[in-house]
Coordinates of C-alpha atoms and ligand atoms in Angstrom, one line a residue:
M1 CA 36.9 37.5 -96.0
A2 CA 36.4 40.4 -93.6
P3 CA 39.9 41.7 -92.6
T4 CA 40.8 40.7 -89.1
L5 CA 43.1 42.7 -86.8
N6 CA 43.4 45.4 -89.5
G7 CA 43.9 48.0 -86.8
E8 CA 46.9 46.0 -85.5
V9 CA 48.8 45.3 -88.7
D10 CA 51.2 47.3 -90.9
I11 CA 52.4 46.0 -94.3
V12 CA 56.0 47.0 -94.9
I13 CA 57.2 47.0 -98.5
P14 CA 60.8 47.9 -99.6
T15 CA 60.9 48.9 -103.3
I16 CA 63.5 50.1 -105.8
R17 CA 61.2 49.2 -108.7
S18 CA 57.4 49.5 -108.8
L19 CA 54.3 49.0 -106.7
N20 CA 52.2 47.6 -109.5
F21 CA 52.2 44.2 -107.8
L22 CA 49.8 45.7 -105.2
E23 CA 46.9 45.4 -107.8
D24 CA 47.2 41.6 -107.4
W25 CA 46.9 41.9 -103.6
R26 CA 44.2 44.6 -103.5
P27 CA 41.4 42.3 -102.2
F28 CA 43.6 41.2 -99.3
F29 CA 45.7 44.4 -98.6
E30 CA 43.3 47.3 -99.2
P31 CA 41.9 47.3 -95.7
Y32 CA 45.4 47.5 -94.2
H33 CA 47.9 50.3 -93.8
L34 CA 51.0 50.1 -95.9
I35 CA 54.5 51.5 -95.0
I36 CA 56.5 51.8 -98.2
I37 CA 60.2 52.2 -98.0
Q38 CA 61.5 53.7 -101.3
D39 CA 65.1 52.7 -101.8
G40 CA 67.5 54.2 -104.3
D41 CA 67.1 57.6 -105.8
P42 CA 64.7 59.7 -103.6
T43 CA 63.9 62.0 -106.5
K44 CA 62.4 59.2 -108.5
E45 CA 58.6 59.2 -108.1
I46 CA 57.1 55.9 -107.0
K47 CA 53.4 55.6 -107.9
V48 CA 51.2 54.0 -105.3
P49 CA 48.1 52.5 -106.9
E50 CA 44.8 54.4 -105.9
G51 CA 42.8 53.3 -102.9
F52 CA 45.6 52.2 -100.6
D53 CA 46.2 53.8 -97.2
Y54 CA 49.9 54.3 -96.9
E55 CA 52.9 56.2 -95.7
L56 CA 56.0 56.4 -97.9
Y57 CA 59.6 57.1 -96.8
N58 CA 62.5 57.7 -99.2
R59 CA 66.2 58.2 -98.3
N60 CA 65.8 61.9 -97.6
D61 CA 63.0 61.1 -95.1
I62 CA 65.0 58.5 -93.4
N63 CA 68.0 60.9 -93.1
R64 CA 65.7 63.7 -91.8
I65 CA 63.9 61.5 -89.3
L66 CA 66.9 59.6 -87.9
G67 CA 69.7 62.2 -88.3
P68 CA 73.1 60.5 -87.6
K69 CA 71.3 57.3 -86.6
A70 CA 70.3 56.9 -90.3
N71 CA 73.6 55.2 -90.9
C72 CA 72.2 52.1 -89.4
I73 CA 69.6 51.8 -92.3
S74 CA 71.0 50.3 -95.4
F75 CA 70.9 52.0 -98.8
K76 CA 70.5 50.1 -102.1
D77 CA 69.5 46.9 -100.4
G78 CA 66.1 45.5 -99.4
A79 CA 67.4 45.7 -95.8
C80 CA 66.1 49.3 -95.8
R81 CA 62.7 47.7 -95.0
C82 CA 63.5 47.6 -91.3
F83 CA 63.0 51.4 -91.2
G84 CA 59.3 50.5 -91.6
F85 CA 59.5 48.2 -88.6
L86 CA 61.0 51.1 -86.6
V87 CA 58.3 53.7 -87.4
S88 CA 55.3 51.3 -87.2
K89 CA 53.2 51.4 -84.0
K90 CA 51.3 48.3 -84.7
K91 CA 51.4 44.9 -83.0
F92 CA 51.9 42.9 -86.2
I93 CA 54.1 43.5 -89.2
Y94 CA 53.9 41.8 -92.6
T95 CA 56.7 42.4 -95.0
I96 CA 56.6 41.4 -98.7
D97 CA 58.8 42.0 -101.7
D98 CA 57.5 43.9 -104.8
D99 CA 57.9 40.9 -107.1
C100 CA 55.7 38.7 -105.1
F101 CA 52.1 37.9 -106.2
V102 CA 49.1 36.0 -104.9
A103 CA 49.6 32.2 -105.3
K104 CA 46.9 29.5 -105.7
D105 CA 46.5 26.5 -103.5
P106 CA 46.2 23.0 -105.1
S107 CA 42.4 23.5 -105.3
G108 CA 43.0 26.7 -107.4
K109 CA 41.9 29.0 -104.6
E110 CA 43.8 32.3 -104.2
I111 CA 45.8 32.3 -101.0
D112 CA 45.3 35.2 -98.5
A113 CA 48.9 35.1 -97.3
L114 CA 48.3 37.9 -94.7
A115 CA 45.3 36.1 -93.1
K116 CA 47.3 32.9 -92.8
H117 CA 50.3 34.7 -91.2
L118 CA 48.0 36.4 -88.7
E119 CA 46.5 33.0 -87.9
N120 CA 50.1 31.6 -87.4
L121 CA 51.0 34.5 -85.1
T122 CA 47.8 34.4 -83.0
K123 CA 48.1 30.6 -82.3
P124 CA 50.9 29.1 -80.1
S125 CA 54.1 27.4 -81.2
T126 CA 55.6 24.2 -79.9
P127 CA 59.4 24.7 -79.9
Y128 CA 60.2 22.2 -77.0
Y129 CA 58.8 19.0 -78.4
F130 CA 58.0 18.1 -82.0
N131 CA 54.4 17.3 -83.0
T132 CA 54.6 14.8 -85.8
L133 CA 51.1 15.8 -87.0
Y134 CA 52.5 19.3 -87.7
D135 CA 50.5 22.2 -86.4
P136 CA 48.4 20.9 -83.5
Y137 CA 46.3 24.0 -83.3
R138 CA 45.0 23.7 -86.9
E139 CA 41.4 22.7 -87.6
G140 CA 41.3 18.8 -87.9
A141 CA 44.7 18.2 -86.2
D142 CA 45.9 17.9 -82.6
F143 CA 48.7 16.7 -80.5
V144 CA 49.6 13.0 -81.1
R145 CA 49.9 10.3 -78.5
G146 CA 53.0 10.7 -76.4
Y147 CA 52.9 14.5 -76.5
P148 CA 53.2 15.8 -72.9
F149 CA 50.1 17.6 -71.7
S150 CA 52.3 19.9 -69.7
L151 CA 53.5 21.3 -73.1
R152 CA 50.3 21.5 -75.0
A153 CA 49.5 25.1 -74.2
G154 CA 52.6 26.0 -76.3
V155 CA 54.3 29.4 -76.3
P156 CA 53.5 32.7 -77.9
T157 CA 54.5 32.9 -81.6
A158 CA 56.8 35.7 -82.6
V159 CA 57.6 35.0 -86.2
S160 CA 55.7 33.4 -89.2
H161 CA 57.9 32.6 -92.1
G162 CA 56.0 32.0 -95.4
L163 CA 57.3 30.3 -98.5
W164 CA 57.2 30.9 -102.3
L165 CA 56.1 29.0 -105.4
N166 CA 57.9 29.5 -108.7
I167 CA 61.2 31.3 -108.2
P168 CA 62.8 29.8 -105.1
D169 CA 65.0 31.8 -102.8
Y170 CA 68.4 30.4 -103.9
D171 CA 71.8 31.9 -103.3
A172 CA 73.7 33.0 -106.4
P173 CA 75.8 29.9 -106.9
T174 CA 72.8 27.7 -106.8
Q175 CA 70.8 30.1 -109.0
L176 CA 73.7 30.0 -111.5
V177 CA 73.8 26.2 -111.8
K178 CA 70.1 25.7 -111.6
P179 CA 68.6 28.7 -113.5
L180 CA 65.5 26.8 -114.5
D181 CA 64.5 25.5 -111.1
R182 CA 61.0 26.4 -110.2
N183 CA 59.3 25.4 -106.9
T184 CA 56.1 23.7 -107.8
R185 CA 55.7 21.8 -104.6
Y186 CA 52.9 23.0 -102.3
V187 CA 53.4 21.5 -98.9
D188 CA 50.3 21.9 -96.8
A189 CA 52.0 22.3 -93.4
V190 CA 53.1 24.8 -90.8
L191 CA 56.0 23.7 -88.5
T192 CA 57.4 25.2 -85.4
I193 CA 61.2 25.4 -85.7
P194 CA 62.5 23.6 -82.7
K195 CA 64.3 25.5 -79.9
G196 CA 68.1 25.5 -80.6
T197 CA 67.7 25.2 -84.3
L198 CA 68.6 28.1 -86.7
Y199 CA 67.0 28.5 -90.1
P200 CA 67.6 30.7 -93.2
M201 CA 64.9 33.4 -92.8
C202 CA 63.8 34.9 -96.1
A203 CA 62.0 38.3 -95.9
M204 CA 60.0 37.9 -99.1
N205 CA 56.9 36.6 -97.2
L206 CA 57.4 37.3 -93.5
A207 CA 55.3 38.3 -90.6
F208 CA 56.1 38.9 -87.0
N209 CA 54.8 40.2 -83.6
R210 CA 56.5 43.5 -83.4
E211 CA 55.9 43.9 -79.7
L212 CA 57.6 40.6 -78.9
I213 CA 60.5 40.5 -81.3
G214 CA 60.6 43.8 -83.3
A215 CA 63.7 45.2 -81.6
A216 CA 65.7 42.2 -82.8
M217 CA 64.3 42.2 -86.4
Y218 CA 67.1 44.5 -87.6
F219 CA 68.4 43.8 -91.1
G220 CA 71.9 45.1 -90.6
I221 CA 74.1 47.3 -92.8
M222 CA 74.1 45.8 -96.3
G223 CA 74.3 47.1 -99.8
D224 CA 75.8 50.4 -100.9
G225 CA 79.3 50.9 -99.3
Q226 CA 79.1 47.5 -97.5
P227 CA 81.1 44.3 -98.2
L228 CA 77.9 42.3 -97.8
G229 CA 74.4 42.1 -99.4
R230 CA 71.5 39.7 -99.4
Y231 CA 72.3 38.5 -95.9
D232 CA 70.0 41.1 -94.4
D233 CA 67.2 38.7 -93.6
M234 CA 69.6 35.9 -92.8
W235 CA 71.2 38.1 -90.1
A236 CA 67.8 39.1 -88.7
G237 CA 66.7 35.5 -88.8
W238 CA 69.6 34.2 -86.8
C239 CA 69.3 37.0 -84.3
T240 CA 65.6 36.7 -83.8
K241 CA 65.7 32.9 -83.5
V242 CA 68.3 33.1 -80.7
V243 CA 66.3 35.8 -78.9
C244 CA 63.1 33.8 -79.3
D245 CA 64.7 30.7 -77.9
H246 CA 66.0 32.7 -74.9
L247 CA 62.7 34.5 -74.3
G248 CA 60.5 31.4 -74.9
Y249 CA 58.8 32.5 -78.1
G250 CA 58.1 30.4 -81.2
V251 CA 59.0 30.7 -84.8
K252 CA 56.9 29.0 -87.5
T253 CA 57.7 28.2 -91.1
G254 CA 55.6 26.8 -94.0
L255 CA 52.2 28.1 -95.1
P256 CA 51.3 30.6 -96.5
Y257 CA 52.8 30.5 -100.0
L258 CA 53.0 33.4 -102.4
W259 CA 54.1 33.4 -106.0
H260 CA 57.7 34.8 -106.5
S261 CA 57.9 36.1 -110.0
K262 CA 61.3 37.6 -110.5
A263 CA 64.7 36.0 -110.3
S264 CA 67.2 38.7 -109.5
N265 CA 70.4 38.7 -111.5
P266 CA 72.6 35.8 -110.2
F267 CA 75.9 37.6 -111.2
V268 CA 74.8 40.8 -109.4
N269 CA 73.7 38.6 -106.5
L270 CA 77.1 36.8 -106.5
K271 CA 78.9 40.1 -106.0
K272 CA 76.5 41.1 -103.2
E273 CA 76.6 37.9 -101.3
Y274 CA 80.1 36.6 -102.0
N275 CA 81.6 37.3 -98.6
G276 CA 78.5 35.9 -97.0
L277 CA 79.1 32.5 -98.7
F278 CA 82.1 31.9 -96.6
W279 CA 81.4 34.2 -93.6
Q280 CA 78.3 32.2 -92.9
E281 CA 80.5 29.3 -92.0
E282 CA 81.6 31.5 -89.1
M283 CA 78.4 33.4 -88.4
I284 CA 76.2 30.3 -88.0
P285 CA 78.5 28.5 -85.4
F286 CA 78.6 31.9 -83.6
F287 CA 74.8 32.0 -83.3
Q288 CA 74.7 28.3 -82.4
S289 CA 77.1 29.0 -79.5
V290 CA 75.4 32.2 -78.2
I291 CA 74.2 32.0 -74.6
L292 CA 72.2 35.0 -73.4
P293 CA 72.3 35.8 -69.7
K294 CA 69.1 35.4 -67.6
K295 CA 69.2 39.2 -66.9
C296 CA 68.1 39.7 -70.5
T297 CA 64.3 39.7 -70.3
N298 CA 63.2 41.4 -73.4
A299 CA 64.2 41.7 -77.1
E300 CA 66.1 45.0 -76.6
E301 CA 68.3 43.7 -73.8
C302 CA 68.9 40.4 -75.7
Y303 CA 69.8 42.4 -78.8
L304 CA 72.4 44.6 -77.1
E305 CA 74.0 41.5 -75.6
L306 CA 74.1 39.9 -79.0
A307 CA 75.7 43.0 -80.5
K308 CA 78.4 42.8 -77.7
Q309 CA 79.1 39.1 -78.4
A310 CA 79.0 39.6 -82.2
K311 CA 81.7 42.2 -81.9
E312 CA 83.9 40.0 -79.6
K313 CA 83.5 36.8 -81.6
L314 CA 83.0 37.9 -85.2
G315 CA 85.1 41.1 -85.1
P316 CA 88.3 39.0 -85.6
V317 CA 86.7 37.5 -88.8
D318 CA 86.4 40.9 -90.5
P319 CA 86.2 44.5 -89.4
Y320 CA 82.8 44.6 -91.0
F321 CA 81.4 42.8 -88.0
N322 CA 82.6 45.6 -85.7
N323 CA 80.7 48.1 -87.8
L324 CA 77.7 45.8 -87.9
A325 CA 77.7 45.4 -84.1
D326 CA 77.9 49.2 -83.7
A327 CA 75.0 49.5 -86.1
M328 CA 73.0 47.0 -84.0
V329 CA 73.5 49.3 -81.0
T330 CA 72.4 52.4 -83.0
W331 CA 69.3 50.5 -84.1
I332 CA 68.3 49.8 -80.5
E333 CA 68.9 53.5 -79.7
A334 CA 66.6 54.4 -82.5
W335 CA 64.2 51.7 -81.5
E336 CA 64.0 53.1 -78.0
E337 CA 63.6 56.6 -79.3
F338 CA 60.5 55.5 -81.3
N339 CA 59.2 53.0 -78.8
A340 CA 60.0 54.2 -75.3
P341 CA 56.9 54.4 -73.2
A342 CA 55.8 58.1 -73.2
K343 CA 58.0 59.8 -70.6
V344 CA 55.9 60.6 -67.5
K345 CA 56.3 64.3 -66.6
N346 CA 54.8 65.7 -63.4
G347 CA 52.3 62.9 -63.4
T348 CA 51.1 63.1 -67.0
A349 CA 52.4 60.8 -69.7
Ligands
LIG1 O1 68.8 47.6 -103.8 C1 67.6 47.2 -103.6 C2 67.3 45.9 -104.0 C3 66.0 45.4 -103.8 N1 65.1 46.1 -103.1 C4 63.8 45.6 -102.8 O2 63.9 44.4 -102.0 C5 63.0 43.4 -102.4 C6 63.8 42.2 -102.8 O3 64.5 42.5 -104.0 P1 64.6 41.3 -105.1 O4 63.3 40.7 -105.4 O5 65.4 41.8 -106.2 O6 65.5 40.2 -104.3 P2 65.5 38.6 -104.4 O7 66.8 38.2 -104.9 O8 64.3 38.1 -105.1 O9 65.3 38.3 -102.9 C7 66.3 38.7 -102.0 O10 65.7 39.8 -101.3 C8 65.6 39.4 -99.9 C9 64.3 38.9 -99.6 O11 63.4 40.0 -99.6 C10 66.7 38.4 -99.8 O12 67.9 39.1 -99.6 C11 66.7 37.7 -101.0 O13 65.7 36.7 -100.9 C12 62.2 44.0 -103.5 O14 61.0 44.5 -102.9 C13 63.1 45.1 -104.1 O15 62.3 46.1 -104.7 C14 65.5 47.4 -102.6 O16 64.6 48.0 -101.9 N2 66.7 47.8 -102.8
LIG2 MN1 62.5 38.8 -105.6

């Protein structure tokens, strides 16, 4: 299928392993630009398969480019991927893990996950009233009886959250008690997550509109030197959903699927996510109670307000949240450095 929007998409890949998985995606990814974030030892050489158009950043690059602000980009955690969101100039971002492969639908056809995400992102969402026939903008479906016409235009879609066959994205306790679980259920649906409802966003197979919500898609300070890991995408998911609800954007989940091949070590994962398993009982009620003021009219303003409230409300839970809130502010400072409209000097931009 001819690539669509390929001038408007960056594919962001965090890796601490190998990029061999790209061979599987070549038919779908080759027309697009890749932004590879090499985590871990910057002296290790990561081979990028021939024929891909890419830029690659290791930790030395991140430190050189961001200077002191580099402390807001995690080290030794997939959260480092958000550096790719920062340096991209494209409208759409697709981020995928290096242990994810092309899945097949029930008919045996290979799934072009990126194309489906772009379809999700370029069609509206329906967060205000649930359509029981799922995605009304899909070929062969529509709004059902009783759906108000005043709401049928929908709202712009900011996030498309894809799923995974084979290894499910379980937390460590679940992975430990159910090591043989494999997700074999292909559900042929895309749902808008209703306004006011949070969800556990997984970054394995995720796309978003960078212009609408990129500033809030920060993956926090996780991994090396931090008391928390594997909550990078969760934090970003809660923040972006609250911001989308406030700004009137939609978040979709469901198709497309990919094939997740590698279960990370549950004992290592337990160490990384341990604090998150009980802090989430505080974090989620915090996000459920967040009210953003009307004066916040874009993702940056919403995000700075969220950082302020997170410090006030979650700081007492653990000092980590004070550091996280400060890192959120640093992220926005970096975001504005990379994304501020060209400063107009004596009439020329
Ligand atoms: O220190 C690290 C660890 C990993 N990465 C890269 O991040 C992704 C995800 O790593 P992995 O596949 O090992 O993690 P999972 O347990 O399968 O999934 C978790 O990752 C997040 C989703 O992306 C979420 O926290 C969990 O779902 C790979 O590309 C690794 O190479 C890294 O850069 N640095
Ligand atoms: Mn994985």
